[in-house]
Each structure stands twice: as C-alpha cells, then as structure tokens.
mmCIF file of C-alpha atoms and ligand atoms in Angstrom:
data_model
loop_
_atom_site.group_PDB
_atom_site.id
_atom_site.type_symbol
_atom_site.label_atom_id
_atom_site.label_comp_id
_atom_site.label_asym_id
_atom_site.label_seq_id
_atom_site.Cartn_x
_atom_site.Cartn_y
_atom_site.Cartn_z
ATOM 1 C CA UNK A 14 117.332 112.671 86.220
ATOM 2 C CA UNK A 15 114.863 110.171 87.693
ATOM 3 C CA UNK A 16 115.837 106.578 86.966
ATOM 4 C CA UNK A 17 112.733 104.570 86.138
ATOM 5 C CA UNK A 18 112.286 101.136 87.622
ATOM 6 C CA UNK A 19 112.105 98.039 85.439
ATOM 7 C CA UNK A 20 108.840 96.315 84.576
ATOM 8 C CA UNK A 21 107.041 94.397 87.305
ATOM 9 C CA UNK A 22 108.649 91.116 88.199
ATOM 10 C CA UNK A 23 106.905 88.302 89.968
ATOM 11 C CA UNK A 24 107.873 87.811 93.616
ATOM 12 C CA UNK A 25 106.608 85.059 95.909
ATOM 13 C CA UNK A 26 103.843 87.319 97.147
ATOM 14 C CA UNK A 27 102.918 89.050 93.886
ATOM 15 C CA UNK A 28 102.753 85.878 91.786
ATOM 16 C CA UNK A 29 99.197 85.430 90.528
ATOM 17 C CA UNK A 30 97.699 82.074 91.346
ATOM 18 C CA UNK A 31 94.595 82.057 89.176
ATOM 19 C CA UNK A 32 94.071 83.576 85.711
ATOM 20 C CA UNK A 33 97.697 84.487 85.218
ATOM 21 C CA UNK A 34 96.824 85.638 81.682
ATOM 22 C CA UNK A 35 95.118 88.622 83.314
ATOM 23 C CA UNK A 36 98.356 89.769 84.885
ATOM 24 C CA UNK A 37 100.215 92.738 83.411
ATOM 25 C CA UNK A 38 103.912 93.208 83.906
ATOM 26 C CA UNK A 39 104.431 96.543 82.173
ATOM 27 C CA UNK A 40 105.110 99.352 84.609
ATOM 28 C CA UNK A 41 102.914 101.661 82.504
ATOM 29 C CA UNK A 42 99.935 99.428 83.255
ATOM 30 C CA UNK A 43 100.589 99.891 86.980
ATOM 31 C CA UNK A 44 100.799 103.662 86.518
ATOM 32 C CA UNK A 45 97.577 103.670 84.461
ATOM 33 C CA UNK A 46 95.655 101.840 87.195
ATOM 34 C CA UNK A 47 97.024 104.128 89.906
ATOM 35 C CA UNK A 48 96.580 107.357 87.962
ATOM 36 C CA UNK A 49 92.973 106.489 87.082
ATOM 37 C CA UNK A 50 91.949 105.984 90.706
ATOM 38 C CA UNK A 51 91.076 108.400 93.465
ATOM 39 C CA UNK A 52 91.193 106.177 96.536
ATOM 40 C CA UNK A 53 93.261 103.224 97.597
ATOM 41 C CA UNK A 54 92.962 100.742 100.419
ATOM 42 C CA UNK A 55 95.876 100.644 102.833
ATOM 43 C CA UNK A 56 96.365 97.360 104.654
ATOM 44 C CA UNK A 57 98.322 97.568 107.913
ATOM 45 C CA UNK A 58 98.849 95.258 110.845
ATOM 46 C CA UNK A 59 97.786 96.875 114.125
ATOM 47 C CA UNK A 60 98.404 94.983 117.358
ATOM 48 C CA UNK A 61 98.924 91.774 115.416
ATOM 49 C CA UNK A 62 95.694 91.983 113.409
ATOM 50 C CA UNK A 63 95.088 93.235 109.854
ATOM 51 C CA UNK A 64 93.261 96.510 109.293
ATOM 52 C CA UNK A 65 92.309 98.033 105.922
ATOM 53 C CA UNK A 66 91.692 101.759 105.515
ATOM 54 C CA UNK A 67 90.370 103.610 102.465
ATOM 55 C CA UNK A 68 92.396 106.750 101.811
ATOM 56 C CA UNK A 69 93.441 109.187 99.108
ATOM 57 C CA UNK A 70 96.780 109.028 97.368
ATOM 58 C CA UNK A 71 98.977 110.475 94.673
ATOM 59 C CA UNK A 72 101.955 109.310 92.640
ATOM 60 C CA UNK A 73 105.278 110.877 91.783
ATOM 61 C CA UNK A 74 107.226 108.636 89.433
ATOM 62 C CA UNK A 75 107.842 105.423 91.366
ATOM 63 C CA UNK A 76 106.615 106.659 94.741
ATOM 64 C CA UNK A 77 103.076 106.487 96.049
ATOM 65 C CA UNK A 78 102.158 109.083 98.666
ATOM 66 C CA UNK A 79 99.357 108.552 101.178
ATOM 67 C CA UNK A 80 98.289 110.998 103.835
ATOM 68 C CA UNK A 81 96.345 110.825 107.057
ATOM 69 C CA UNK A 82 95.902 112.462 110.411
ATOM 70 C CA UNK A 83 98.973 112.377 112.643
ATOM 71 C CA UNK A 84 96.551 111.280 115.359
ATOM 72 C CA UNK A 85 95.250 108.311 113.373
ATOM 73 C CA UNK A 86 96.882 105.302 115.004
ATOM 74 C CA UNK A 87 95.888 102.968 112.175
ATOM 75 C CA UNK A 88 97.505 105.170 109.545
ATOM 76 C CA UNK A 89 100.583 105.797 111.675
ATOM 77 C CA UNK A 90 100.919 102.042 112.275
ATOM 78 C CA UNK A 91 102.055 101.825 108.658
ATOM 79 C CA UNK A 92 105.119 104.012 109.240
ATOM 80 C CA UNK A 93 108.254 101.933 108.882
ATOM 81 C CA UNK A 94 106.190 98.760 108.531
ATOM 82 C CA UNK A 95 105.284 96.340 105.784
ATOM 83 C CA UNK A 96 102.004 97.463 104.240
ATOM 84 C CA UNK A 97 99.842 96.420 101.324
ATOM 85 C CA UNK A 98 97.985 98.957 99.169
ATOM 86 C CA UNK A 99 95.337 98.148 96.586
ATOM 87 C CA UNK A 100 93.597 100.227 93.931
ATOM 88 C CA UNK A 101 90.538 98.763 92.198
ATOM 89 C CA UNK A 102 88.370 99.891 89.308
ATOM 90 C CA UNK A 103 85.144 98.021 88.616
ATOM 91 C CA UNK A 104 84.433 98.268 84.879
ATOM 92 C CA UNK A 105 81.613 95.807 84.341
ATOM 93 C CA UNK A 106 79.390 93.042 85.632
ATOM 94 C CA UNK A 107 79.937 89.915 83.585
ATOM 95 C CA UNK A 108 76.691 87.944 83.542
ATOM 96 C CA UNK A 109 77.154 84.429 82.271
ATOM 97 C CA UNK A 110 74.718 81.677 81.311
ATOM 98 C CA UNK A 111 75.668 79.770 84.441
ATOM 99 C CA UNK A 112 75.795 81.291 87.902
ATOM 100 C CA UNK A 113 79.213 79.737 88.398
ATOM 101 C CA UNK A 114 80.766 81.713 85.541
ATOM 102 C CA UNK A 115 79.564 85.148 86.603
ATOM 103 C CA UNK A 116 82.462 87.539 86.912
ATOM 104 C CA UNK A 117 83.508 91.188 86.844
ATOM 105 C CA UNK A 118 85.606 93.284 84.533
ATOM 106 C CA UNK A 119 88.178 95.248 86.446
ATOM 107 C CA UNK A 120 91.592 96.840 86.651
ATOM 108 C CA UNK A 121 93.402 96.379 89.930
ATOM 109 C CA UNK A 122 96.813 96.792 91.472
ATOM 110 C CA UNK A 123 98.332 95.341 94.624
ATOM 111 C CA UNK A 124 101.496 96.950 96.047
ATOM 112 C CA UNK A 125 103.685 95.638 98.835
ATOM 113 C CA UNK A 126 106.468 97.438 100.656
ATOM 114 C CA UNK A 127 107.725 99.209 103.726
ATOM 115 C CA UNK A 128 105.993 102.573 104.088
ATOM 116 C CA UNK A 129 108.318 105.430 104.974
ATOM 117 C CA UNK A 130 107.076 108.262 107.168
ATOM 118 C CA UNK A 131 107.836 111.491 105.307
ATOM 119 C CA UNK A 132 109.696 113.738 107.734
ATOM 120 C CA UNK A 133 111.469 116.167 105.406
ATOM 121 C CA UNK A 134 109.262 119.311 105.324
ATOM 122 C CA UNK A 135 109.814 119.872 101.602
ATOM 123 C CA UNK A 136 108.934 116.292 100.732
ATOM 124 C CA UNK A 137 105.882 116.456 102.982
ATOM 125 C CA UNK A 138 104.639 119.477 101.056
ATOM 126 C CA UNK A 139 105.340 117.632 97.821
ATOM 127 C CA UNK A 140 103.350 114.643 99.083
ATOM 128 C CA UNK A 141 100.366 116.784 100.100
ATOM 129 C CA UNK A 142 100.510 118.739 96.887
ATOM 130 C CA UNK A 143 100.660 115.521 94.858
ATOM 131 C CA UNK A 144 97.626 114.069 96.632
ATOM 132 C CA UNK A 145 95.641 117.314 96.287
ATOM 133 C CA UNK A 146 96.527 117.697 92.619
ATOM 134 C CA UNK A 147 95.633 114.064 91.969
ATOM 135 C CA UNK A 148 92.121 114.706 93.281
ATOM 136 C CA UNK A 149 91.611 118.084 91.599
ATOM 137 C CA UNK A 150 94.376 119.351 89.304
ATOM 138 C CA UNK A 151 94.970 123.064 89.870
ATOM 139 C CA UNK A 152 93.564 123.051 93.399
ATOM 140 C CA UNK A 153 96.878 123.185 95.309
ATOM 141 C CA UNK A 154 97.828 126.621 94.079
ATOM 142 C CA UNK A 155 94.201 127.820 94.162
ATOM 143 C CA UNK A 156 93.432 127.017 97.815
ATOM 144 C CA UNK A 157 95.081 128.498 100.942
ATOM 145 C CA UNK A 158 98.362 126.838 101.753
ATOM 146 C CA UNK A 159 98.614 124.695 104.905
ATOM 147 C CA UNK A 160 99.633 126.387 108.165
ATOM 148 C CA UNK A 161 102.346 124.974 110.438
ATOM 149 C CA UNK A 162 99.653 123.617 112.738
ATOM 150 C CA UNK A 163 97.823 121.962 109.848
ATOM 151 C CA UNK A 164 101.045 120.459 108.570
ATOM 152 C CA UNK A 165 101.804 119.060 112.013
ATOM 153 C CA UNK A 166 98.346 117.492 112.141
ATOM 154 C CA UNK A 167 98.936 115.713 108.838
ATOM 155 C CA UNK A 168 101.282 112.842 108.178
ATOM 156 C CA UNK A 169 102.418 111.403 104.887
ATOM 157 C CA UNK A 170 103.669 107.942 104.019
ATOM 158 C CA UNK A 171 105.784 107.141 100.961
ATOM 159 C CA UNK A 172 105.591 103.692 99.413
ATOM 160 C CA UNK A 173 108.024 102.679 96.650
ATOM 161 C CA UNK A 174 106.401 101.042 93.639
ATOM 162 C CA UNK A 175 108.965 98.270 93.489
ATOM 163 C CA UNK A 176 106.891 95.202 94.334
ATOM 164 C CA UNK A 177 103.486 95.251 92.721
ATOM 165 C CA UNK A 178 101.084 93.247 90.638
ATOM 166 C CA UNK A 179 98.434 94.329 88.160
ATOM 167 C CA UNK A 180 95.470 92.275 87.049
ATOM 168 C CA UNK A 181 92.979 93.270 84.358
ATOM 169 C CA UNK A 182 89.847 91.507 83.142
ATOM 170 C CA UNK A 183 88.240 93.152 80.128
ATOM 171 C CA UNK A 184 86.329 90.500 78.238
ATOM 172 C CA UNK A 185 82.866 89.021 77.933
ATOM 173 C CA UNK A 186 81.254 86.050 79.592
ATOM 174 C CA UNK A 187 83.052 82.740 79.418
ATOM 175 C CA UNK A 188 80.689 79.805 79.716
ATOM 176 C CA UNK A 189 80.960 76.035 79.651
ATOM 177 C CA UNK A 190 80.792 74.751 76.041
ATOM 178 C CA UNK A 191 77.431 73.016 76.589
ATOM 179 C CA UNK A 192 75.874 76.151 78.136
ATOM 180 C CA UNK A 193 76.115 78.162 74.883
ATOM 181 C CA UNK A 194 73.074 76.193 73.709
ATOM 182 C CA UNK A 195 70.937 77.572 76.562
ATOM 183 C CA UNK A 196 68.328 80.299 75.948
ATOM 184 C CA UNK A 197 69.810 82.503 78.630
ATOM 185 C CA UNK A 198 71.033 86.050 78.136
ATOM 186 C CA UNK A 199 74.712 86.594 78.770
ATOM 187 C CA UNK A 200 76.836 89.686 78.458
ATOM 188 C CA UNK A 201 78.443 92.604 80.230
ATOM 189 C CA UNK A 202 76.763 95.453 82.102
ATOM 190 C CA UNK A 203 79.334 98.280 82.016
ATOM 191 C CA UNK A 204 79.970 100.114 85.255
ATOM 192 C CA UNK A 205 80.918 103.776 85.076
ATOM 193 C CA UNK A 206 81.290 106.551 87.576
ATOM 194 C CA UNK A 207 81.404 110.240 86.907
ATOM 195 C CA UNK A 208 81.754 113.669 88.444
ATOM 196 C CA UNK A 209 78.607 115.757 88.693
ATOM 197 C CA UNK A 210 78.267 119.479 88.252
ATOM 198 C CA UNK A 211 80.170 121.340 91.012
ATOM 199 C CA UNK A 212 77.856 122.473 93.839
ATOM 200 C CA UNK A 213 78.925 125.816 95.386
ATOM 201 C CA UNK A 214 79.206 125.948 99.169
ATOM 202 C CA UNK A 215 76.071 127.357 100.807
ATOM 203 C CA UNK A 216 78.022 130.180 102.485
ATOM 204 C CA UNK A 217 80.232 131.036 99.514
ATOM 205 C CA UNK A 218 81.043 134.740 99.391
ATOM 206 C CA UNK A 219 79.098 136.547 96.657
ATOM 207 C CA UNK A 220 80.727 136.977 93.264
ATOM 208 C CA UNK A 221 82.938 133.888 93.383
ATOM 209 C CA UNK A 222 82.593 131.954 90.160
ATOM 210 C CA UNK A 223 83.509 128.298 89.936
ATOM 211 C CA UNK A 224 87.150 128.338 88.845
ATOM 212 C CA UNK A 225 87.919 126.831 85.428
ATOM 213 C CA UNK A 226 89.958 123.964 86.861
ATOM 214 C CA UNK A 227 86.970 122.877 88.964
ATOM 215 C CA UNK A 228 84.529 123.292 86.073
ATOM 216 C CA UNK A 229 86.856 121.098 84.062
ATOM 217 C CA UNK A 230 87.033 118.490 86.836
ATOM 218 C CA UNK A 231 83.314 118.326 87.340
ATOM 219 C CA UNK A 232 82.043 118.899 83.851
ATOM 220 C CA UNK A 233 82.773 115.589 82.222
ATOM 221 C CA UNK A 234 79.974 113.237 83.246
ATOM 222 C CA UNK A 235 80.730 109.668 82.305
ATOM 223 C CA UNK A 236 84.424 110.272 81.770
ATOM 224 C CA UNK A 237 86.310 110.367 85.006
ATOM 225 C CA UNK A 238 89.607 109.448 86.480
ATOM 226 C CA UNK A 239 88.027 106.112 87.290
ATOM 227 C CA UNK A 240 86.956 105.106 83.808
ATOM 228 C CA UNK A 241 89.000 107.321 81.528
ATOM 229 C CA UNK A 242 90.521 104.284 79.815
ATOM 230 C CA UNK A 243 87.069 102.872 79.216
ATOM 231 C CA UNK A 244 84.982 105.853 78.074
ATOM 232 C CA UNK A 245 81.409 105.286 77.074
ATOM 233 C CA UNK A 246 81.065 104.595 73.365
HETATM 234 C C1 LIG B 309 86.502 94.078 91.481
HETATM 235 C C2 LIG B 309 87.054 92.693 91.683
HETATM 236 C C3 LIG B 309 86.205 91.663 92.050
HETATM 237 C C4 LIG B 309 86.699 90.364 92.237
HETATM 238 N N1 LIG B 309 85.850 89.391 92.641
HETATM 239 C C5 LIG B 309 86.333 88.172 92.924
HETATM 240 C C6 LIG B 309 85.496 87.150 93.484
HETATM 241 O O1 LIG B 309 84.331 87.366 93.764
HETATM 242 N N2 LIG B 309 86.035 85.928 93.715
HETATM 243 C C7 LIG B 309 87.359 85.660 93.447
HETATM 244 O O2 LIG B 309 87.808 84.543 93.669
HETATM 245 N N3 LIG B 309 88.155 86.590 92.912
HETATM 246 C C8 LIG B 309 87.690 87.830 92.666
HETATM 247 N N4 LIG B 309 88.524 88.797 92.178
HETATM 248 C C9 LIG B 309 89.891 88.407 91.829
HETATM 249 C C10 LIG B 309 90.778 88.400 93.067
HETATM 250 O O3 LIG B 309 91.252 89.731 93.283
HETATM 251 C C11 LIG B 309 91.995 87.483 92.878
HETATM 252 O O4 LIG B 309 92.675 87.838 91.703
HETATM 253 C C12 LIG B 309 91.547 86.035 92.808
HETATM 254 O O5 LIG B 309 90.991 85.673 94.059
HETATM 255 C C13 LIG B 309 92.677 85.081 92.470
HETATM 256 O O6 LIG B 309 93.760 85.300 93.263
HETATM 257 P P1 LIG B 309 95.088 84.485 92.963
HETATM 258 O O7 LIG B 309 94.876 83.051 93.306
HETATM 259 O O8 LIG B 309 95.576 84.789 91.596
HETATM 260 O O9 LIG B 309 96.087 85.144 93.878
HETATM 261 P P2 LIG B 309 96.273 85.179 95.464
HETATM 262 O O10 LIG B 309 96.996 83.972 95.915
HETATM 263 O O11 LIG B 309 95.002 85.542 96.138
HETATM 264 O O12 LIG B 309 97.268 86.401 95.471
HETATM 265 C C14 LIG B 309 98.643 86.281 95.102
HETATM 266 C C15 LIG B 309 99.124 87.627 94.634
HETATM 267 O O13 LIG B 309 98.578 87.877 93.337
HETATM 268 C C16 LIG B 309 98.372 89.255 93.197
HETATM 269 N N5 LIG B 309 96.943 89.501 92.909
HETATM 270 C C17 LIG B 309 95.917 88.679 93.153
HETATM 271 N N6 LIG B 309 94.771 89.233 92.751
HETATM 272 C C18 LIG B 309 95.086 90.433 92.245
HETATM 273 C C19 LIG B 309 94.325 91.461 91.681
HETATM 274 N N7 LIG B 309 92.973 91.380 91.537
HETATM 275 N N8 LIG B 309 94.969 92.571 91.251
HETATM 276 C C20 LIG B 309 96.308 92.690 91.362
HETATM 277 N N9 LIG B 309 97.079 91.731 91.883
HETATM 278 C C21 LIG B 309 96.472 90.609 92.324
HETATM 279 C C22 LIG B 309 98.749 89.917 94.526
HETATM 280 O O14 LIG B 309 100.070 90.436 94.447
HETATM 281 C C23 LIG B 309 98.668 88.773 95.493
HETATM 282 O O15 LIG B 309 99.490 88.959 96.625
HETATM 283 C C24 LIG B 309 88.075 90.093 92.008
HETATM 284 C C25 LIG B 309 88.920 91.127 91.620
HETATM 285 C C26 LIG B 309 88.425 92.415 91.483
HETATM 286 C C27 LIG B 309 89.367 93.503 91.115
#
C-alpha cells in the first residue's frame, strides 16, 4: 500500500511572501496543478550558475518523473542535486482600472528537492511510461516499445513531492477604492489552450486510422489538460 504524504507544510523556501491567501496547502491542489500540465520547468545549477529547462513530466503518487537525453549535460546536472521544478497554468489576463493593479489568473506549483537518477530498469520503464501516458493516455501500449539502445540514450529523474508550494489566483480585478469611479473598463480576459484535430503523418502507411485514444486526446478543443479545471462556460 502506498502511504500518502501529509498536506503541504511551509518551509523556509516554500513560504509565500506576498499574497499568502493565494497559497494552497492541500496535497490534492498540488496534484491538480501537476496533472493538468504537460510541461514543467526544471531549474538546475550548472557550473555554479542557474539554468532552467522546459521538459515533459509525469506523476506517480508522490513522485514526479522527468526524462531527458543521457547526453544532455544540463538535465544530467540535476542527478543527485538540489533542483527546483515549476508548473504554471495561465488562466486569464486581469485588466484593472490602473496599470499598477494589472495581474494574471493562474495556477502554479513550485517543487524543491534532490532529484534521483533512476537506475533500476523497471523503474526507468515506469518513469518513461508515466511520462508518455501523461502526454497521451493509451500511447505507451500503442507505440513500439523502447529498444535497449533507446533506453540507454534516455535518462529519468525522480523528484519526491515532499517540499512544494501551490499558488492560485482566480478572481477579478482589484483596484484602489478611488479608481472604481473611473470610466475605464476592467475585467478578465480568459486564456485557454486546446488540442487541435490530429494531423496524420505525411508518410503514414495506407489504411491506418487515427486510433480512438488519439481521437479522444485531440478532439476536445477548448478543454485540455491545461484548462480542464476551468472549462469554457
Ligand atoms: C503566470 C504568472 C505570472 C506572474 N506574474 C508576476 C509578475 O509579473 N510580477 C510578480 O511580482 N509576480 C508575478 N507572479 C507571482 C510570482 O510567481 C510570485 O508569487 C510573486 O513574485 C510573489 O512571490 P513571493 O514574495 O510570495 O515569494 P518569493 O519570495 O518569490 O518565493 C518564496 C516561495 O514562495 C513560493 N512561491 C512563490 N510564488 C509562487 C507561485 N507563483 N507558485 C507557487 N509557489 C510560489 C515558492 O516556494 C518560493 O520559493 C506570477 C505568477 C504566475 C504563475
């Protein structure tokens, strides 16, 4: 049985400074932000300087898996080191009456920890499967399995979801009391992203229909992993 971790507790580096009311401490809120995203940003220190890489990921319970090329020195620099991973969803532009009070609606997570290089072959397959399935559920068993050479060329990092913060802004414009008397439009411009219709490869062999799991992935414009919690009305 997998023991679940407690809710998020504030540590010196995850304590929010500003707008603490936007912080969420429930572990489910962390999972919701992670599960709704497709890419994260991995922050590593390489030769004493910070470097941030966009990359795909997947989650199994309280572990986040990232993968990259074994030859990617930036990605491999994270192995056994302190890293920081963020996932961000932009949900709206908040246009206020004053320029100063413009803002954005968002859901974001920041995770700190020591990334572990996955060396166990079974866990590595699990990591790759998790990342693939996170992008396109059903695709792992549909596509050809990785060869030994391909597995060797790919590395996976595991990051425990023990130290993390979540911040969510989901409200309208907040202006100075005197500015509400101004004849200036204020409000929110929602931001959405969506999958388009799947586009078959130009050299696809004849007679291959788009598989149902890909039709399902691509056929929901306006309702995606990224904005599933905020579907269009
Ligand atoms: C899409 C988007 C756009 C933003 N635009 C701006 C902007 O233009 N200007 C601006 O000042 N702020 C912006 N923010 C908010 C910004 O991320 C910080 O929350 C903000 O700078 C205040 O940081 P702080 O003082 O609370 O914490 P800091 O001292 O900066 O950070 C302390 C800790 O708080 C946690 N934390 C801080 N911010 C977040 C977050 N967003 N999500 C999860 N955990 C967090 C982290 O664990 C961090 O280590 C934006 C956020 C998002 C998601």
